[in-house]
CSV table of C-alpha atoms in Angstrom, one decimal:
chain,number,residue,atom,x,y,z
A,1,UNK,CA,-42.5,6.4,177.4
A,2,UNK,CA,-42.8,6.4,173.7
A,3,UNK,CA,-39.7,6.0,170.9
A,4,UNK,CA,-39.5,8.7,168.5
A,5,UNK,CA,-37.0,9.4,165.7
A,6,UNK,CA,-34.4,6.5,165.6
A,7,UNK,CA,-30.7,8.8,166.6
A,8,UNK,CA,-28.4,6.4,165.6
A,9,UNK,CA,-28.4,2.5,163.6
A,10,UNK,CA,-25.6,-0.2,164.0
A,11,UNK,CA,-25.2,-3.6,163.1
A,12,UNK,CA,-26.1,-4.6,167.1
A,13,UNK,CA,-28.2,-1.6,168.2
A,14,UNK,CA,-30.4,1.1,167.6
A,15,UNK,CA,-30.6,4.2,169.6
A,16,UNK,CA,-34.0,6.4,169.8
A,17,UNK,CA,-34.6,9.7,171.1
A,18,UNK,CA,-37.7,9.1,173.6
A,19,UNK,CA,-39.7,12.2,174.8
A,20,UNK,CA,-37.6,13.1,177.6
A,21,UNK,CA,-34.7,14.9,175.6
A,22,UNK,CA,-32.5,13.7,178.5
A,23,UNK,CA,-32.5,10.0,177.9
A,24,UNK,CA,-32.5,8.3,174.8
A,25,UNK,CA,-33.5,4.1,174.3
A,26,UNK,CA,-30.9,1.6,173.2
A,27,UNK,CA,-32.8,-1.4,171.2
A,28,UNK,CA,-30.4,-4.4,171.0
A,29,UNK,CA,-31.0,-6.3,167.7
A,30,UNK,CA,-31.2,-10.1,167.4
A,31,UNK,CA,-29.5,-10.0,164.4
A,32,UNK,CA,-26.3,-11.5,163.8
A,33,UNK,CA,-23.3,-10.8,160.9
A,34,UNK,CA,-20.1,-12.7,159.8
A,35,UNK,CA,-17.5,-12.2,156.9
A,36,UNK,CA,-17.6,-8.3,157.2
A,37,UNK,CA,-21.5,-8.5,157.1
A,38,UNK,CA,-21.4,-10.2,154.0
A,39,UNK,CA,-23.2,-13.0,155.8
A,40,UNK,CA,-26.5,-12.4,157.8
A,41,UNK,CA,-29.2,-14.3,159.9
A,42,UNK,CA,-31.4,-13.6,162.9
A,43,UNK,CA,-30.2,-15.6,166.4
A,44,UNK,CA,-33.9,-15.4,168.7
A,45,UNK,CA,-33.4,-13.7,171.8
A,46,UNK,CA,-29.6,-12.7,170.9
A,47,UNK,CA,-30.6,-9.2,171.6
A,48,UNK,CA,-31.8,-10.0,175.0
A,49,UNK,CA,-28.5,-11.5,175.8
A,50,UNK,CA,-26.5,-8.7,174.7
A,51,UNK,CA,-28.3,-6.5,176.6
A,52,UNK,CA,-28.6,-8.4,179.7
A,53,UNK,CA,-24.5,-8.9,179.3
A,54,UNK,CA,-24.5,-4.7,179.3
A,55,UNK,CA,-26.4,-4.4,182.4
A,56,UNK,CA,-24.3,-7.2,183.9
A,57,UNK,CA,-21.1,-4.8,182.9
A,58,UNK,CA,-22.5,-2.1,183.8
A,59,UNK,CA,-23.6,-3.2,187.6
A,60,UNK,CA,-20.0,-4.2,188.2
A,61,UNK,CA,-18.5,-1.1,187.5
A,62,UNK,CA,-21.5,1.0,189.5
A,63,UNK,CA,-20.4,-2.0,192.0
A,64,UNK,CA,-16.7,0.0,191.8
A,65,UNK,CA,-18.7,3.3,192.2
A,66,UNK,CA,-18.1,4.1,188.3
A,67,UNK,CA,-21.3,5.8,187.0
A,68,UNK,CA,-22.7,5.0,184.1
A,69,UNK,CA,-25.4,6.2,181.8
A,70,UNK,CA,-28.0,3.5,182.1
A,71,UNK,CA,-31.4,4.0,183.8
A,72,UNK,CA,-33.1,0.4,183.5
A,73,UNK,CA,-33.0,-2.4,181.3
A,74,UNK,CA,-36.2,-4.8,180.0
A,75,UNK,CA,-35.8,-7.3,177.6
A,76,UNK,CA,-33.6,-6.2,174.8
A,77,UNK,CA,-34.2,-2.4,175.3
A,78,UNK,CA,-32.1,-0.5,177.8
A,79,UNK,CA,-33.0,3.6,179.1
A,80,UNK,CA,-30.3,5.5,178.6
A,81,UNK,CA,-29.0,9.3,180.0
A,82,UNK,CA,-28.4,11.1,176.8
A,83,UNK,CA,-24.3,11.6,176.9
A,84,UNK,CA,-21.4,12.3,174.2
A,85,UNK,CA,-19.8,8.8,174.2
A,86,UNK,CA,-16.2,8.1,173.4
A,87,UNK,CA,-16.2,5.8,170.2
A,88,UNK,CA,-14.0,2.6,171.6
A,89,UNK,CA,-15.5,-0.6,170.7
A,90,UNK,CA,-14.4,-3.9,171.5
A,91,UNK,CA,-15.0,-7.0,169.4
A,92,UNK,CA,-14.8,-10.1,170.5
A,93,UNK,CA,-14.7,-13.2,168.2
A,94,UNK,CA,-14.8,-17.3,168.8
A,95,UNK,CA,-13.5,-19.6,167.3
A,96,UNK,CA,-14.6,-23.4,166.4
């Protein structure tokens, strides 16, 4: 399977079209902001993480028999069924 045209960039992720017009590739970054992205760096392997943490998610709740849209996950890059999402995000933050 081969990327094509990136669909969609965030601060976290990149989405790519792939050339099965039915799924699409999610590429989890390693990079990491703070301050409102005034503040930038690159955290090794963060991107594997979050990814790994999204199939983790995701298992439970196909565990619950709640489909999602993910095919497989290697690495930092998870195959995706092309959907319309519902924009809800959730942030979590830590503090020192």
């Amino acid at each position: 399977m081969s990327l094509m045209q990136e669909l969609v960039k965030g601060k976290v992720k990149t989405v790519y079209a792939v050339d099965n017009v039915e799924h699409v590739m999610i590429f989890y970054h390693d990079r990491v902001t703070a301050g409102n992205g005034e503040k930038e760096d690159v955290i090794e392997k963060k991107g594997e993480i979050n990814c790994k943490i999204t199939d983790i998610l995701f298992n439970e709740l196909e565990k619950q028999d709640i489909k999602t849209h993910r095919i497989s996950t290697v690495g930092h890059t998870m195959l995706c069924q092309k959907v319309n999402i519902i924009p809800v995000e959730f942030v979590v933050r830590n503090v020192a």
